[in-house]
Amino acid sequence: MSKLRVRIGILSIALLSMCGIVITPVFSEIIRAFPKVPATTVQMIGSLPSLGQLIISLIVGRLAMSIPKKRLALIGVLAVIVGGIVPIFWHSQIAVLLVCAFIVGIGVGFVSTLTPMLISIFFKGESRASMMGFNTAFNSLGAVLMMSAAGILGSKMWFHSYYVFLLAVLVFFLVLFMLPLDKVEKVDVSSSQKKVSTIDVLKQMNKYVFAIAGLVFLTIFFYTAFSNNLSILISQKQVGGTSLAGVLSSFGTLGGMITGFLMAYIRKIAHKHLLEMSALLLAASYFVMFLSNSIPFLFIGAYLSGMGMCIAMATAPYEISILTNEEQNSLGMSLFIFSNALGGIVSPIILGWFNVTAGLQTFLVIGIAMLVVALVMIFFNFSKKVSNQGSIKTSN
């Protein structure tokens, strides 16, 4: 099967990796439709997918060791279809919307974990690195297209916004017909060798896999604080309203998408410093947003945030794929997605524990923290050491 068809199959899945948040543009309309329901409950429609993603990431890696990843991907896309389309017909109860949001999150957990695994199977070397970049670009592209369409479709009847999930039906058939069935290593039952447990596989992993997972956690932790506090920051600076915050978020997503398409060239320029570059770009973004009252500079800050996030989210799974063998790869990718989801969920909780004030103070705190992370990585030559570990493994 041609590489083009494989690319289409994998990148179509990537379009759904951020679909858990696409209904957020119509939250105000949903709140009006359920006047007796607290606004915080309605907002859970946007947060429950992260919980579903977190839970499924704990098991999908192990499932992928015994079930073809294509079949698991189809299950994930099917979950997105069910969770996304049911509210079109059944939307009179907020509980239904919350349950469907959780189901969508389960689907997202499957597809976001499996796409880097599939890329690792079908692509090698620089082609794999390039595809990881395209993966993050299509994550952003899917989010932009679906969120924009949801806002337009839901402008008159809020539940019409759920029609955007019909895209998942198209994705299902693209995966079904474009993506080849991957092979799963058969376990020789006649062998006296004991079946390796999940814990044993994790113990055998390169220590840098866990270091990368920790970095992903911190990156998502700070970026979630950035997203959650952007509209508050704009209000405190008195430079615009929620519409400006929405435009800035979209501009940041655009920055991530463009960066994803250019990752092959970025890797050539900063091959052994990519993770440090990502952290520095994010720190610069947070400081620019904190210090500037100029709208053009706010757009620059938003764009830098998209660039930093894309580089991190493209580089981390690629390095994990290099540092793990076939037996470890599935669990390594699950660890990547678990760290991603956990960082997003606990970010507001932990910042609340430390009484970090929303808005300006939050941006200052995450800017300083991200800069510290970048400096620590630079001091220890983190990306270079990760790359060298991958080179050693590849040569063995």
PDB file of N, CA and C in Angstrom, residues 353-393:
ATOM      1  N   TRP A 353      -4.263  25.743  44.671  1.00  0.00           N
ATOM      2  CA  TRP A 353      -3.673  25.390  45.970  1.00  0.00           C
ATOM      3  C   TRP A 353      -2.630  26.416  46.404  1.00  0.00           C
ATOM      4  N   PHE A 354      -1.872  26.923  45.439  1.00  0.00           N
ATOM      5  CA  PHE A 354      -0.810  27.890  45.749  1.00  0.00           C
ATOM      6  C   PHE A 354      -1.316  29.336  45.708  1.00  0.00           C
ATOM      7  N   ASN A 355      -2.644  29.480  45.596  1.00  0.00           N
ATOM      8  CA  ASN A 355      -3.278  30.808  45.613  1.00  0.00           C
ATOM      9  C   ASN A 355      -2.708  31.762  44.569  1.00  0.00           C
ATOM     10  N   VAL A 356      -2.405  31.222  43.393  1.00  0.00           N
ATOM     11  CA  VAL A 356      -1.936  32.058  42.283  1.00  0.00           C
ATOM     12  C   VAL A 356      -3.151  32.766  41.683  1.00  0.00           C
ATOM     13  N   THR A 357      -3.141  34.090  41.713  1.00  0.00           N
ATOM     14  CA  THR A 357      -4.266  34.869  41.228  1.00  0.00           C
ATOM     15  C   THR A 357      -4.403  34.733  39.714  1.00  0.00           C
ATOM     16  N   ALA A 358      -5.641  34.608  39.251  1.00  0.00           N
ATOM     17  CA  ALA A 358      -5.898  34.458  37.816  1.00  0.00           C
ATOM     18  C   ALA A 358      -5.467  35.705  37.060  1.00  0.00           C
ATOM     19  N   GLY A 359      -5.078  35.512  35.804  1.00  0.00           N
ATOM     20  CA  GLY A 359      -4.719  36.641  34.951  1.00  0.00           C
ATOM     21  C   GLY A 359      -3.233  36.957  34.992  1.00  0.00           C
ATOM     22  N   LEU A 360      -2.905  38.212  35.282  1.00  0.00           N
ATOM     23  CA  LEU A 360      -1.530  38.692  35.216  1.00  0.00           C
ATOM     24  C   LEU A 360      -0.559  37.886  36.073  1.00  0.00           C
ATOM     25  N   GLN A 361      -0.947  37.601  37.320  1.00  0.00           N
ATOM     26  CA  GLN A 361      -0.035  36.875  38.211  1.00  0.00           C
ATOM     27  C   GLN A 361       0.243  35.477  37.677  1.00  0.00           C
ATOM     28  N   THR A 362      -0.783  34.843  37.139  1.00  0.00           N
ATOM     29  CA  THR A 362      -0.600  33.507  36.578  1.00  0.00           C
ATOM     30  C   THR A 362       0.398  33.529  35.431  1.00  0.00           C
ATOM     31  N   PHE A 363       0.284  34.525  34.550  1.00  0.00           N
ATOM     32  CA  PHE A 363       1.216  34.620  33.421  1.00  0.00           C
ATOM     33  C   PHE A 363       2.648  34.855  33.891  1.00  0.00           C
ATOM     34  N   LEU A 364       2.822  35.636  34.926  1.00  0.00           N
ATOM     35  CA  LEU A 364       4.157  35.870  35.470  1.00  0.00           C
ATOM     36  C   LEU A 364       4.735  34.579  36.048  1.00  0.00           C
ATOM     37  N   VAL A 365       3.919  33.861  36.808  1.00  0.00           N
ATOM     38  CA  VAL A 365       4.369  32.622  37.444  1.00  0.00           C
ATOM     39  C   VAL A 365       4.752  31.578  36.395  1.00  0.00           C
ATOM     40  N   ILE A 366       3.882  31.362  35.398  1.00  0.00           N
ATOM     41  CA  ILE A 366       4.183  30.321  34.402  1.00  0.00           C
ATOM     42  C   ILE A 366       5.337  30.748  33.495  1.00  0.00           C
ATOM     43  N   GLY A 367       5.510  32.058  33.282  1.00  0.00           N
ATOM     44  CA  GLY A 367       6.644  32.531  32.500  1.00  0.00           C
ATOM     45  C   GLY A 367       7.955  32.229  33.192  1.00  0.00           C
ATOM     46  N   ILE A 368       8.017  32.536  34.489  1.00  0.00           N
ATOM     47  CA  ILE A 368       9.238  32.265  35.278  1.00  0.00           C
ATOM     48  C   ILE A 368       9.495  30.760  35.350  1.00  0.00           C
ATOM     49  N   ALA A 369       8.430  29.992  35.617  1.00  0.00           N
ATOM     50  CA  ALA A 369       8.581  28.537  35.752  1.00  0.00           C
ATOM     51  C   ALA A 369       9.057  27.907  34.449  1.00  0.00           C
ATOM     52  N   MET A 370       8.486  28.343  33.313  1.00  0.00           N
ATOM     53  CA  MET A 370       8.880  27.784  32.020  1.00  0.00           C
ATOM     54  C   MET A 370      10.310  28.160  31.673  1.00  0.00           C
ATOM     55  N   LEU A 371      10.727  29.362  32.053  1.00  0.00           N
ATOM     56  CA  LEU A 371      12.109  29.791  31.820  1.00  0.00           C
ATOM     57  C   LEU A 371      13.069  28.936  32.641  1.00  0.00           C
ATOM     58  N   VAL A 372      12.696  28.633  33.884  1.00  0.00           N
ATOM     59  CA  VAL A 372      13.526  27.765  34.726  1.00  0.00           C
ATOM     60  C   VAL A 372      13.668  26.389  34.094  1.00  0.00           C
ATOM     61  N   VAL A 373      12.563  25.847  33.593  1.00  0.00           N
ATOM     62  CA  VAL A 373      12.602  24.543  32.915  1.00  0.00           C
ATOM     63  C   VAL A 373      13.561  24.589  31.726  1.00  0.00           C
ATOM     64  N   ALA A 374      13.473  25.661  30.931  1.00  0.00           N
ATOM     65  CA  ALA A 374      14.349  25.803  29.761  1.00  0.00           C
ATOM     66  C   ALA A 374      15.818  25.873  30.182  1.00  0.00           C
ATOM     67  N   LEU A 375      16.121  26.653  31.205  1.00  0.00           N
ATOM     68  CA  LEU A 375      17.506  26.815  31.656  1.00  0.00           C
ATOM     69  C   LEU A 375      18.076  25.520  32.225  1.00  0.00           C
ATOM     70  N   VAL A 376      17.241  24.770  32.936  1.00  0.00           N
ATOM     71  CA  VAL A 376      17.690  23.469  33.468  1.00  0.00           C
ATOM     72  C   VAL A 376      18.026  22.530  32.316  1.00  0.00           C
ATOM     73  N   MET A 377      17.182  22.494  31.282  1.00  0.00           N
ATOM     74  CA  MET A 377      17.452  21.637  30.124  1.00  0.00           C
ATOM     75  C   MET A 377      18.718  22.071  29.397  1.00  0.00           C
ATOM     76  N   ILE A 378      18.906  23.375  29.261  1.00  0.00           N
ATOM     77  CA  ILE A 378      20.114  23.889  28.605  1.00  0.00           C
ATOM     78  C   ILE A 378      21.358  23.513  29.411  1.00  0.00           C
ATOM     79  N   PHE A 379      21.279  23.644  30.732  1.00  0.00           N
ATOM     80  CA  PHE A 379      22.423  23.326  31.613  1.00  0.00           C
ATOM     81  C   PHE A 379      22.825  21.861  31.476  1.00  0.00           C
ATOM     82  N   PHE A 380      21.840  20.974  31.383  1.00  0.00           N
ATOM     83  CA  PHE A 380      22.127  19.539  31.307  1.00  0.00           C
ATOM     84  C   PHE A 380      22.208  19.016  29.868  1.00  0.00           C
ATOM     85  N   ASN A 381      22.118  19.920  28.870  1.00  0.00           N
ATOM     86  CA  ASN A 381      22.131  19.482  27.459  1.00  0.00           C
ATOM     87  C   ASN A 381      21.103  18.381  27.211  1.00  0.00           C
ATOM     88  N   PHE A 382      19.879  18.613  27.694  1.00  0.00           N
ATOM     89  CA  PHE A 382      18.862  17.565  27.730  1.00  0.00           C
ATOM     90  C   PHE A 382      18.560  16.992  26.337  1.00  0.00           C
ATOM     91  N   SER A 383      18.234  17.847  25.374  1.00  0.00           N
ATOM     92  CA  SER A 383      17.877  17.356  24.035  1.00  0.00           C
ATOM     93  C   SER A 383      19.027  16.588  23.390  1.00  0.00           C
ATOM     94  N   LYS A 384      20.250  17.083  23.581  1.00  0.00           N
ATOM     95  CA  LYS A 384      21.419  16.416  23.006  1.00  0.00           C
ATOM     96  C   LYS A 384      21.601  15.031  23.614  1.00  0.00           C
ATOM     97  N   LYS A 385      21.394  14.925  24.928  1.00  0.00           N
ATOM     98  CA  LYS A 385      21.539  13.623  25.584  1.00  0.00           C
ATOM     99  C   LYS A 385      20.446  12.656  25.125  1.00  0.00           C
ATOM    100  N   VAL A 386      19.223  13.175  24.965  1.00  0.00           N
ATOM    101  CA  VAL A 386      18.122  12.339  24.469  1.00  0.00           C
ATOM    102  C   VAL A 386      18.449  11.842  23.068  1.00  0.00           C
ATOM    103  N   SER A 387      18.926  12.752  22.216  1.00  0.00           N
ATOM    104  CA  SER A 387      19.285  12.391  20.844  1.00  0.00           C
ATOM    105  C   SER A 387      20.414  11.368  20.810  1.00  0.00           C
ATOM    106  N   ASN A 388      21.406  11.537  21.671  1.00  0.00           N
ATOM    107  CA  ASN A 388      22.523  10.589  21.732  1.00  0.00           C
ATOM    108  C   ASN A 388      22.064   9.214  22.191  1.00  0.00           C
ATOM    109  N   GLN A 389      21.125   9.183  23.153  1.00  0.00           N
ATOM    110  CA  GLN A 389      20.573   7.913  23.611  1.00  0.00           C
ATOM    111  C   GLN A 389      19.859   7.210  22.466  1.00  0.00           C
ATOM    112  N   GLY A 390      19.126   7.990  21.675  1.00  0.00           N
ATOM    113  CA  GLY A 390      18.430   7.412  20.528  1.00  0.00           C
ATOM    114  C   GLY A 390      19.401   6.877  19.488  1.00  0.00           C
ATOM    115  N   SER A 391      20.502   7.589  19.282  1.00  0.00           N
ATOM    116  CA  SER A 391      21.521   7.150  18.311  1.00  0.00           C
ATOM    117  C   SER A 391      22.168   5.849  18.765  1.00  0.00           C
ATOM    118  N   ILE A 392      22.429   5.752  20.075  1.00  0.00           N
ATOM    119  CA  ILE A 392      23.027   4.522  20.622  1.00  0.00           C
ATOM    120  C   ILE A 392      22.090   3.330  20.428  1.00  0.00           C
ATOM    121  N   LYS A 393      20.799   3.564  20.706  1.00  0.00           N
ATOM    122  CA  LYS A 393      19.822   2.478  20.577  1.00  0.00           C
ATOM    123  C   LYS A 393      19.684   2.043  19.116  1.00  0.00           C
TER     124      LYS A 393
END
